[in-house]
Short mmCIF file of C-alpha atoms in Angstrom, two decimals:
data_model
loop_
_atom_site.label_atom_id
_atom_site.label_comp_id
_atom_site.label_asym_id
_atom_site.label_seq_id
_atom_site.Cartn_x
_atom_site.Cartn_y
_atom_site.Cartn_z
CA UNK X 138 0.00 0.00 0.00
CA UNK X 139 1.50 3.37 -1.04
CA UNK X 140 2.02 6.21 1.36
CA UNK X 141 -0.10 9.29 0.50
CA UNK X 142 1.53 12.58 -0.34
CA UNK X 143 2.29 14.72 2.71
CA UNK X 144 3.84 18.14 3.15
CA UNK X 145 7.63 17.99 3.45
CA UNK X 146 9.39 19.40 6.47
CA UNK X 147 10.40 23.04 6.50
CA UNK X 148 14.10 22.26 6.01
CA UNK X 149 13.41 20.03 2.99
CA UNK X 150 11.00 22.58 1.50
CA UNK X 151 13.48 25.42 1.99
CA UNK X 152 16.28 23.38 0.43
CA UNK X 153 14.07 22.60 -2.58
CA UNK X 154 13.55 26.32 -3.12
CA UNK X 155 17.26 27.15 -2.79
CA UNK X 156 18.35 24.34 -5.13
CA UNK X 157 15.77 25.33 -7.74
CA UNK X 158 17.07 28.89 -7.89
CA UNK X 159 20.67 27.63 -7.84
CA UNK X 160 19.85 25.43 -10.84
CA UNK X 161 18.33 28.41 -12.62
CA UNK X 162 21.37 30.58 -11.99
CA UNK X 163 23.74 27.79 -13.01
CA UNK X 164 21.86 27.21 -16.26
CA UNK X 165 21.83 30.91 -17.07
CA UNK X 166 25.55 31.22 -16.35
CA UNK X 167 26.30 28.19 -18.53
CA UNK X 168 24.35 29.52 -21.51
CA UNK X 169 25.94 32.96 -21.10
CA UNK X 170 29.32 31.25 -21.26
CA UNK X 171 28.31 29.37 -24.40
CA UNK X 172 27.33 32.70 -25.93
CA UNK X 173 30.69 34.24 -24.92
CA UNK X 174 28.65 36.98 -23.25
CA UNK X 175 29.27 36.79 -19.47
CA UNK X 176 27.09 39.83 -18.81
CA UNK X 177 24.10 37.82 -20.15
CA UNK X 178 24.24 35.68 -17.01
CA UNK X 179 21.09 36.70 -15.08
CA UNK X 180 23.00 36.76 -11.80
CA UNK X 181 25.69 39.11 -13.15
CA UNK X 182 23.16 41.18 -15.11
CA UNK X 183 21.15 41.80 -11.94
CA UNK X 184 24.38 42.63 -10.13
CA UNK X 185 25.33 45.18 -12.77
CA UNK X 186 21.84 46.67 -12.61
CA UNK X 187 22.17 46.98 -8.84
CA UNK X 188 25.52 48.75 -9.29
CA UNK X 189 23.97 51.18 -11.75
CA UNK X 190 21.17 52.06 -9.34
CA UNK X 191 23.15 52.20 -6.13
CA UNK X 192 23.28 55.76 -4.72
CA UNK X 193 26.72 57.33 -4.93
CA UNK X 194 27.17 57.63 -1.15
CA UNK X 195 26.50 53.91 -0.81
CA UNK X 196 29.04 53.12 -3.55
CA UNK X 197 31.65 55.28 -1.87
CA UNK X 198 30.89 53.68 1.48
CA UNK X 199 31.26 50.19 -0.03
CA UNK X 200 34.61 51.13 -1.57
CA UNK X 201 35.85 52.61 1.71
CA UNK X 202 34.83 49.50 3.67
CA UNK X 203 35.55 46.67 1.23
CA UNK X 204 38.11 48.28 -1.09
CA UNK X 205 38.75 46.28 -4.24
CA UNK X 206 36.62 43.48 -2.73
CA UNK X 207 33.48 45.59 -3.05
CA UNK X 208 32.27 43.54 -6.02
CA UNK X 209 32.78 40.27 -4.15
CA UNK X 210 30.83 41.74 -1.24
CA UNK X 211 27.99 42.75 -3.57
CA UNK X 212 27.75 39.34 -5.22
CA UNK X 213 27.94 37.58 -1.86
CA UNK X 214 25.19 39.79 -0.47
CA UNK X 215 23.05 39.13 -3.55
CA UNK X 216 23.56 35.41 -3.21
CA UNK X 217 22.49 35.51 0.44
CA UNK X 218 19.36 37.53 -0.32
CA UNK X 219 18.39 35.29 -3.24
CA UNK X 220 18.93 32.18 -1.10
CA UNK X 221 16.71 33.59 1.66
CA UNK X 222 13.96 34.46 -0.83
CA UNK X 223 14.22 31.02 -2.42
CA UNK X 224 14.08 29.29 0.97
CA UNK X 225 11.00 31.30 1.95
CA UNK X 226 9.37 30.39 -1.36
CA UNK X 227 10.08 26.72 -0.73
CA UNK X 228 8.56 26.84 2.75
CA UNK X 229 5.50 28.67 1.41
CA UNK X 230 5.03 25.82 -1.09
CA UNK X 231 4.90 22.91 1.35
CA UNK X 232 1.25 22.15 0.55
CA UNK X 233 0.99 23.49 -3.01
CA UNK X 234 3.63 24.34 -5.57
CA UNK X 235 2.30 27.58 -7.03
CA UNK X 236 3.90 30.03 -4.50
CA UNK X 237 7.35 28.67 -5.26
CA UNK X 238 6.74 28.54 -8.99
CA UNK X 239 5.55 32.15 -8.87
CA UNK X 240 8.70 33.28 -7.03
CA UNK X 241 10.98 31.38 -9.43
CA UNK X 242 9.13 32.93 -12.38
CA UNK X 243 9.41 36.41 -10.83
CA UNK X 244 13.14 35.98 -10.28
CA UNK X 245 13.47 34.74 -13.86
CA UNK X 246 11.61 37.77 -15.17
CA UNK X 247 13.82 40.08 -13.11
CA UNK X 248 16.92 38.41 -14.55
CA UNK X 249 15.56 38.70 -18.09
CA UNK X 250 14.84 42.42 -17.68
CA UNK X 251 18.35 42.96 -16.33
CA UNK X 252 19.88 41.09 -19.28
CA UNK X 253 17.87 43.21 -21.75
CA UNK X 254 19.13 46.36 -20.03
CA UNK X 255 22.76 45.29 -19.69
CA UNK X 256 23.35 43.63 -23.07
CA UNK X 257 22.56 44.08 -26.75
CA UNK X 258 21.46 41.36 -29.16
CA UNK X 259 18.38 39.18 -28.97
CA UNK X 260 20.50 36.03 -28.54
CA UNK X 261 21.49 37.11 -25.03
CA UNK X 262 17.92 36.37 -23.92
CA UNK X 263 18.70 32.67 -24.33
CA UNK X 264 20.50 32.79 -20.97
CA UNK X 265 17.59 34.08 -18.85
CA UNK X 266 15.16 31.84 -20.79
CA UNK X 267 17.31 28.82 -19.96
CA UNK X 268 17.46 29.95 -16.33
CA UNK X 269 13.67 30.32 -16.14
CA UNK X 270 12.96 26.93 -17.69
CA UNK X 271 15.53 25.17 -15.49
CA UNK X 272 14.27 26.86 -12.33
CA UNK X 273 10.61 26.02 -12.94
CA UNK X 274 11.34 22.44 -13.98
CA UNK X 275 13.62 21.70 -11.05
CA UNK X 276 11.27 23.28 -8.51
CA UNK X 277 8.30 21.29 -9.83
CA UNK X 278 10.33 18.08 -9.78
CA UNK X 279 11.82 18.57 -6.31
CA UNK X 280 8.49 19.66 -4.86
CA UNK X 281 6.73 16.57 -6.20
CA UNK X 282 9.51 14.30 -4.98
CA UNK X 283 9.53 15.90 -1.53
CA UNK X 284 5.75 15.55 -1.11
CA UNK X 285 5.77 11.96 -2.31
CA UNK X 286 8.64 10.98 -0.03
CA UNK X 287 7.57 7.77 1.72
CA UNK X 288 8.79 6.74 5.11
CA UNK X 289 10.83 3.93 3.60
CA UNK X 290 14.62 4.24 3.48
CA UNK X 291 14.58 3.78 -0.30
CA UNK X 292 12.36 6.82 -0.61
CA UNK X 293 14.65 8.92 1.56
CA UNK X 294 17.64 7.82 -0.50
CA UNK X 295 15.82 8.80 -3.65
CA UNK X 296 15.08 12.21 -2.20
CA UNK X 297 18.71 12.71 -1.17
CA UNK X 298 19.92 11.56 -4.57
CA UNK X 299 17.55 13.96 -6.31
CA UNK X 300 18.58 16.92 -4.18
CA UNK X 301 22.25 15.99 -4.44
CA UNK X 302 22.06 15.61 -8.20
CA UNK X 303 20.55 19.07 -8.57
CA UNK X 304 23.22 20.59 -6.31
CA UNK X 305 26.03 18.97 -8.29
CA UNK X 306 24.44 19.90 -11.60
CA UNK X 307 24.00 23.54 -10.58
CA UNK X 308 27.61 23.76 -9.42
CA UNK X 309 28.93 22.15 -12.61
CA UNK X 310 26.81 24.45 -14.78
CA UNK X 311 28.06 27.53 -12.98
CA UNK X 312 31.68 26.39 -13.18
CA UNK X 313 31.23 25.48 -16.84
CA UNK X 314 29.86 28.93 -17.57
CA UNK X 315 32.86 30.53 -15.88
CA UNK X 316 35.28 28.38 -17.88
CA UNK X 317 33.51 29.07 -21.16
CA UNK X 318 33.49 32.80 -20.48
CA UNK X 319 37.28 32.72 -20.23
CA UNK X 320 37.89 30.64 -23.35
CA UNK X 321 38.75 33.70 -25.41
CA UNK X 322 42.25 33.27 -23.96
CA UNK X 323 43.02 36.92 -23.35
CA UNK X 324 46.14 35.85 -21.45
CA UNK X 325 47.58 34.29 -24.61
CA UNK X 326 46.72 37.43 -26.57
CA UNK X 327 48.52 39.54 -23.98
CA UNK X 328 51.59 37.29 -24.09
CA UNK X 329 51.64 37.55 -27.88
CA UNK X 330 51.98 41.34 -27.64
CA UNK X 331 55.25 40.79 -25.79
CA UNK X 332 57.40 43.37 -23.98
CA UNK X 333 56.79 46.96 -24.99
CA UNK X 334 59.87 49.05 -25.82
CA UNK X 335 59.10 52.78 -26.04
CA UNK X 336 60.84 54.92 -28.63
CA UNK X 337 60.84 57.69 -26.03
CA UNK X 338 61.30 56.12 -22.59
CA UNK X 339 60.55 57.94 -19.36
CA UNK X 340 63.55 59.28 -17.44
CA UNK X 341 64.97 56.75 -14.95
CA UNK X 342 63.53 56.90 -11.44
CA UNK X 343 66.24 58.35 -9.12
CA UNK X 344 67.42 55.95 -6.39
CA UNK X 345 66.38 58.48 -3.75
CA UNK X 346 62.82 58.87 -4.97
CA UNK X 347 61.37 56.32 -2.52
CA UNK X 348 62.24 54.80 0.85
CA UNK X 349 60.69 51.33 0.92
CA UNK X 350 63.24 50.31 3.55
CA UNK X 351 61.63 52.94 5.81
CA UNK X 352 58.06 51.93 4.99
CA UNK X 353 57.03 53.88 1.88
CA UNK X 354 55.79 52.10 -1.24
CA UNK X 355 58.21 51.53 -4.08
CA UNK X 356 58.07 54.49 -6.43
CA UNK X 357 56.60 52.44 -9.29
CA UNK X 358 53.64 50.31 -8.27
CA UNK X 359 53.74 46.77 -9.69
CA UNK X 360 50.83 46.32 -12.10
CA UNK X 361 49.42 43.49 -9.99
CA UNK X 362 49.28 45.84 -6.95
CA UNK X 363 47.98 48.92 -8.77
CA UNK X 364 44.67 49.98 -7.26
CA UNK X 365 41.51 49.01 -9.10
CA UNK X 366 38.16 50.75 -8.65
CA UNK X 367 35.47 50.31 -11.32
CA UNK X 368 31.87 49.20 -11.74
CA UNK X 369 32.61 45.92 -13.53
CA UNK X 370 31.56 42.69 -11.81
CA UNK X 371 33.47 40.77 -14.47
CA UNK X 372 36.55 41.95 -16.33
CA UNK X 373 35.76 42.52 -20.03
CA UNK X 374 37.58 39.97 -22.18
CA UNK X 375 38.96 41.43 -25.40
CA UNK X 376 41.87 40.06 -27.41
CA UNK X 377 44.35 42.50 -28.89
CA UNK X 378 43.82 41.17 -32.42
CA UNK X 379 40.12 42.03 -32.16
CA UNK X 380 40.54 45.50 -30.64
CA UNK X 381 39.81 48.53 -32.80
CA UNK X 382 39.74 52.14 -31.63
CA UNK X 383 37.12 54.28 -33.36
CA UNK X 384 37.55 58.09 -33.20
CA UNK X 385 34.38 59.90 -34.24
CA UNK X 386 31.93 62.65 -33.37
CA UNK X 387 32.96 66.27 -33.86
CA UNK X 388 35.93 65.45 -36.09
CA UNK X 389 36.90 66.21 -39.68
CA UNK X 390 37.20 62.54 -40.52
CA UNK X 391 36.21 59.40 -38.61
CA UNK X 392 39.07 56.94 -38.25
CA UNK X 393 39.42 53.38 -37.00
CA UNK X 394 42.74 52.15 -35.64
CA UNK X 395 43.28 48.44 -34.99
CA UNK X 396 45.55 47.53 -32.09
CA UNK X 397 48.19 46.39 -34.58
CA UNK X 398 48.38 49.95 -35.93
CA UNK X 399 48.73 51.45 -32.46
CA UNK X 400 51.43 49.08 -31.21
CA UNK X 401 53.44 49.65 -34.40
CA UNK X 402 53.65 53.41 -33.79
CA UNK X 403 56.58 55.08 -31.99
CA UNK X 404 55.55 54.57 -28.37
CA UNK X 405 56.20 57.00 -25.54
CA UNK X 406 56.56 56.24 -21.84
CA UNK X 407 55.36 58.55 -19.08
CA UNK X 408 55.55 58.23 -15.30
CA UNK X 409 52.08 59.05 -13.96
CA UNK X 410 50.42 58.86 -10.56
CA UNK X 411 46.71 58.06 -10.67
CA UNK X 412 44.20 58.72 -7.87
CA UNK X 413 40.61 57.61 -7.34
CA UNK X 414 38.06 60.23 -6.29
CA UNK X 415 36.83 57.68 -3.70
CA UNK X 416 40.19 57.64 -1.95
CA UNK X 417 39.69 58.61 1.71
CA UNK X 418 42.23 60.60 3.70
CA UNK X 419 45.21 58.30 4.12
CA UNK X 420 43.65 55.78 1.73
CA UNK X 421 45.25 53.27 -0.65
CA UNK X 422 43.65 54.27 -3.97
CA UNK X 423 46.68 56.04 -5.41
CA UNK X 424 49.38 54.32 -7.47
CA UNK X 425 52.15 55.17 -9.92
CA UNK X 426 53.32 53.41 -13.07
CA UNK X 427 55.30 53.97 -16.23
CA UNK X 428 52.48 54.03 -18.78
CA UNK X 429 53.37 53.26 -22.40
CA UNK X 430 51.31 54.35 -25.36
CA UNK X 431 50.58 57.04 -27.93
CA UNK X 432 49.76 60.68 -27.10
CA UNK X 433 46.04 61.24 -27.36
CA UNK X 434 46.62 64.65 -28.90
CA UNK X 435 48.42 63.03 -31.84
CA UNK X 436 45.54 60.66 -32.52
CA UNK X 437 42.95 63.43 -32.29
CA UNK X 438 45.01 65.56 -34.67
CA UNK X 439 44.78 62.78 -37.25
CA UNK X 440 41.00 62.85 -37.00
CA UNK X 441 40.84 66.65 -36.97
CA UNK X 442 39.12 68.24 -33.96
CA UNK X 443 36.10 70.45 -34.60
CA UNK X 444 36.58 73.89 -32.97
CA UNK X 445 33.29 73.59 -31.06
CA UNK X 446 34.20 70.26 -29.44
CA UNK X 447 34.44 70.49 -25.65
CA UNK X 448 34.62 66.97 -24.31
CA UNK X 449 36.40 63.73 -25.15
CA UNK X 450 34.19 60.77 -24.28
CA UNK X 451 35.88 57.42 -23.91
CA UNK X 452 33.63 54.40 -24.42
CA UNK X 453 34.56 50.94 -23.15
CA UNK X 454 33.68 47.71 -24.93
CA UNK X 455 30.83 47.20 -22.47
CA UNK X 456 29.35 50.66 -23.16
CA UNK X 457 30.69 52.39 -20.03
CA UNK X 458 31.55 56.04 -20.70
CA UNK X 459 33.92 58.60 -19.19
CA UNK X 460 34.06 62.25 -20.22
CA UNK X 461 37.22 64.37 -20.05
CA UNK X 462 37.41 68.11 -20.76
CA UNK X 463 39.05 68.33 -24.16
CA UNK X 464 41.42 71.11 -23.15
CA UNK X 465 42.87 68.82 -20.47
CA UNK X 466 43.69 66.28 -23.17
CA UNK X 467 45.02 68.59 -25.85
CA UNK X 468 46.92 70.69 -23.32
CA UNK X 469 48.80 67.84 -21.68
CA UNK X 470 51.49 66.02 -23.68
CA UNK X 471 51.37 63.09 -21.25
CA UNK X 472 47.68 62.29 -21.88
CA UNK X 473 47.96 58.84 -23.42
CA UNK X 474 46.16 56.10 -25.19
CA UNK X 475 48.00 53.56 -23.03
CA UNK X 476 48.68 49.97 -23.99
CA UNK X 477 51.24 49.09 -21.33
CA UNK X 478 52.38 49.55 -17.75
CA UNK X 479 55.92 49.16 -16.50
CA UNK X 480 57.20 47.64 -19.73
CA UNK X 481 54.44 45.06 -20.17
CA UNK X 482 51.02 45.06 -21.83
CA UNK X 483 48.18 46.15 -19.59
CA UNK X 484 46.69 43.52 -17.32
CA UNK X 485 43.07 42.66 -18.21
CA UNK X 486 41.81 44.23 -14.98
CA UNK X 487 43.60 47.46 -15.88
CA UNK X 488 42.13 47.77 -19.36
CA UNK X 489 43.91 45.39 -21.77
CA UNK X 490 44.32 45.93 -24.64
CA UNK X 491 44.08 49.74 -24.35
CA UNK X 492 42.89 52.48 -22.07
CA UNK X 493 43.04 56.25 -21.61
CA UNK X 494 45.25 57.94 -19.00
CA UNK X 495 44.99 61.71 -18.48
CA UNK X 496 47.26 63.02 -15.69
CA UNK X 497 46.02 65.43 -13.06
CA UNK X 498 42.37 64.33 -12.97
CA UNK X 499 40.59 61.73 -10.88
CA UNK X 500 40.03 58.44 -12.67
CA UNK X 501 36.26 58.85 -13.06
CA UNK X 502 36.84 61.66 -15.57
CA UNK X 503 40.10 60.53 -17.15
CA UNK X 504 40.74 56.81 -17.27
CA UNK X 505 38.50 54.76 -19.56
CA UNK X 506 39.58 51.11 -19.49
CA UNK X 507 38.90 48.52 -22.21
CA UNK X 508 38.67 51.44 -24.62
CA UNK X 509 36.86 50.99 -27.94
CA UNK X 510 35.77 54.51 -28.91
CA UNK X 511 36.79 58.13 -28.50
CA UNK X 512 33.99 60.55 -29.29
CA UNK X 513 34.44 64.31 -29.61
CA UNK X 514 31.33 66.04 -28.33
CA UNK X 515 30.09 68.92 -26.16
CA UNK X 516 29.26 69.02 -22.48
CA UNK X 517 25.63 68.38 -23.43
CA UNK X 518 26.49 64.67 -23.38
CA UNK X 519 26.53 63.19 -19.89
CA UNK X 520 28.82 60.16 -19.42
CA UNK X 521 28.15 57.38 -16.91
CA UNK X 522 29.01 59.18 -13.67
CA UNK X 523 27.55 62.53 -14.67
CA UNK X 524 24.22 60.80 -15.34
CA UNK X 525 24.34 59.72 -11.73
CA UNK X 526 24.86 63.20 -10.36
CA UNK X 527 28.64 63.36 -10.20
CA UNK X 528 29.60 66.94 -11.10
CA UNK X 529 27.36 67.47 -14.11
CA UNK X 530 29.65 70.04 -15.78
CA UNK X 531 33.02 68.47 -16.63
CA UNK X 532 34.40 71.97 -17.33
CA UNK X 533 34.16 72.64 -13.61
CA UNK X 534 35.98 69.52 -12.48
CA UNK X 535 38.72 70.37 -10.01
CA UNK X 536 42.17 68.80 -10.27
CA UNK X 537 43.27 66.16 -7.82
CA UNK X 538 43.55 67.71 -4.38
CA UNK X 539 46.86 68.03 -2.58
CA UNK X 540 47.18 65.18 -0.10
CA UNK X 541 49.62 63.18 2.01
CA UNK X 542 49.70 59.94 3.91
CA UNK X 543 51.66 58.30 6.72
CA UNK X 544 52.70 54.79 5.65
CA UNK X 545 54.94 53.99 8.65
CA UNK X 546 54.36 53.42 11.43
CA UNK X 547 50.95 51.93 10.80
CA UNK X 548 48.03 52.88 13.00
CA UNK X 549 48.25 51.36 16.51
CA UNK X 550 51.67 49.86 15.73
CA UNK X 551 54.27 49.34 18.45
CA UNK X 552 57.77 50.62 17.71
CA UNK X 553 60.93 50.38 19.82
CA UNK X 554 62.01 53.37 21.88
CA UNK X 555 64.73 55.65 20.59
CA UNK X 556 64.84 57.22 17.17
CA UNK X 557 61.52 56.63 15.46
CA UNK X 558 61.22 56.90 11.68
CA UNK X 559 58.00 58.19 10.17
CA UNK X 560 57.63 57.82 6.41
CA UNK X 561 54.96 58.30 3.82
CA UNK X 562 53.69 59.62 0.53
CA UNK X 563 52.38 62.95 -0.76
CA UNK X 564 50.96 64.12 -4.08
CA UNK X 565 49.68 67.23 -5.85
CA UNK X 566 49.40 66.15 -9.48
CA UNK X 567 49.91 68.88 -12.01
CA UNK X 568 51.67 71.14 -9.51
CA UNK X 569 54.15 69.02 -7.59
CA UNK X 570 55.13 68.79 -3.93
CA UNK X 571 57.47 71.39 -2.43
CA UNK X 572 57.41 70.28 1.21
CA UNK X 573 55.94 67.94 3.80
CA UNK X 574 55.54 68.67 7.51
CA UNK X 575 54.76 66.38 10.43
CA UNK X 576 53.27 67.29 13.80
CA UNK X 577 53.81 64.98 16.76
CA UNK X 578 51.43 64.99 19.72
CA UNK X 579 49.92 68.37 18.75
CA UNK X 580 53.35 70.01 18.86
CA UNK X 581 55.04 72.20 16.29
CA UNK X 582 55.13 71.29 12.62
CA UNK X 583 58.49 69.76 11.65
CA UNK X 584 59.82 69.67 8.08
CA UNK X 585 60.32 66.15 6.68
CA UNK X 586 63.05 65.02 4.32
CA UNK X 587 61.74 64.66 0.78
CA UNK X 588 62.54 62.03 -1.80
CA UNK X 589 63.87 63.11 -5.16
CA UNK X 590 61.21 64.73 -7.31
CA UNK X 591 60.38 62.85 -10.51
CA UNK X 592 57.61 64.80 -12.21
CA UNK X 593 54.83 67.21 -11.16
CA UNK X 594 52.32 64.49 -12.10
CA UNK X 595 53.78 61.93 -9.68
CA UNK X 596 53.74 61.38 -5.95
CA UNK X 597 56.67 62.28 -3.69
CA UNK X 598 57.92 60.27 -0.74
CA UNK X 599 59.08 61.70 2.60
CA UNK X 600 60.50 60.63 5.96
CA UNK X 601 61.29 62.12 9.38
CA UNK X 602 63.57 60.76 12.11
CA UNK X 603 62.66 61.86 15.62
CA UNK X 604 63.51 60.60 19.15
CA UNK X 605 60.39 59.68 21.12
CA UNK X 606 59.91 58.60 24.72
CA UNK X 607 57.95 55.42 25.55
CA UNK X 608 54.22 55.83 25.51
CA UNK X 609 51.37 56.57 23.15
CA UNK X 610 51.93 59.12 20.41
CA UNK X 611 50.08 60.65 17.48
CA UNK X 612 51.48 61.93 14.19
CA UNK X 613 49.76 64.15 11.63
CA UNK X 614 51.08 65.02 8.17
CA UNK X 615 50.43 67.87 5.75
CA UNK X 616 51.89 68.72 2.35
CA UNK X 617 52.70 71.99 0.62
CA UNK X 618 52.65 72.17 -3.17
CA UNK X 619 54.91 74.23 -5.41
CA UNK X 620 52.30 76.96 -5.66
CA UNK X 621 52.49 77.41 -1.88
CA UNK X 622 49.14 75.78 -1.12
CA UNK X 623 49.09 74.08 2.28
CA UNK X 624 47.01 70.94 2.59
CA UNK X 625 43.84 71.84 4.45
CA UNK X 626 42.88 70.33 7.78
CA UNK X 627 39.16 70.55 6.97
CA UNK X 628 37.88 67.01 6.90
CA UNK X 629 35.62 66.15 3.96
CA UNK X 630 35.06 62.49 3.14
CA UNK X 631 34.65 61.26 -0.46
CA UNK X 632 31.03 60.36 0.24
CA UNK X 633 30.19 64.00 0.99
CA UNK X 634 32.59 65.66 -1.44
CA UNK X 635 30.37 66.13 -4.45
CA UNK X 636 32.56 64.20 -5.46
CA UNK X 637 35.58 66.49 -5.53
CA UNK X 638 37.94 64.23 -3.60
CA UNK X 639 38.53 63.93 0.13
CA UNK X 640 40.30 66.61 2.16
CA UNK X 641 41.83 66.58 5.62
CA UNK X 642 45.10 65.53 7.24
CA UNK X 643 46.08 61.95 7.90
CA UNK X 644 46.78 61.07 11.52
CA UNK X 645 48.06 57.82 13.01
CA UNK X 646 48.30 56.77 16.64
CA UNK X 647 51.11 54.42 17.67
CA UNK X 648 52.98 53.29 20.76
CA UNK X 649 56.67 53.50 21.58
CA UNK X 650 57.76 50.65 23.84
#
């Protein structure tokens, strides 16, 4: 005699809901990988849509708390929320399946809408369609199996095997999608470019430009350690042999330059410090590299710039846009279409195969990565960040603010008694640093020793040796630029800055033992 259907326990019902949504996401990720369109994955598309709609203060807060792990934090948070919703849907469906099916369908519709918004091409809808079908089918199957689960051990084993099979299948589909998304082999394309030898190399960095033995960074930041702040949940994958730069808009003639044309030109090398507008006082989002590429002014001259053009809009392969005041590009010989850092091709996360680098401006108005287009236009066009309320008139964008940082000793560090060495970094791109001063325990400002100056567009290291008695101490640093401007003590965080960049003086507290 068969055992009648009965409602499954809450744990089993919740697990059925979670596994159904996991199967849907895995199927969508797998199909997106087959399409070579990672952003068509419903999970990633929803994530990108969330990024687009997140208020700027929340984005800045996330960057300040999680740093370059902000994207991982977002995806983890999304996964937790989706799992909780799926579990609740499963529990609500213990007696009848329609609540869970409705939730799965709603999640599928949300993913489909996000894919439509984040991608182009009707074929990308195959990923959310696959996710929807897989989610509904798996939920219906697991729900029926859970309700029909008899008390016999064979029935329980069947239930476990069914749930386990779905879990394994969802994991394999997700992993397969990730592997397929990376099959374009951008790493091989980057290796094929080989070392980059500039026709006009940057001047050598003086040995006294940095004091890593005292605690400062090395003067040139290794590419793998260069800060990264962007909105991309996945790094765009573009091979050099497929990359073409289109220059259009308010120009005399539209031109298209394949990567092979750009790399064959006489390359120049420039030492440039870049800073993120989200960098807090004393923060890590500032780095320096020898960028290699072609002057942007030369490329624009080939296209012929219309006299009424005001703004250079860089467009990435994924449609992301950054607008730079045209006079900042044409008036700075070091503004580059960069294809390399520190002698090697760009890393994928830093814009391979090519990106823009314009010294003296925060990255959100100067540093388009994965560059595919340069459009000459007026300020009537609002790029990505301006559409979200970030300083709507690029002509009024302020340069990077003068700032300084204490790198050693670290906050709350313990150092031996005697002569204590404080060391750090300062920058005032476009002007240059003339001096750095340190105040200990609210005493008088003391001049620090400066590292050798390299270029007005680069940071400058400093150090100060001072005897200190045992106990707790504080140190505050301020910089003075070559125009005589003293770094302000008024504290303004990036979240509240407009964004114009943070201001204030970095202070650390440490103990001498």
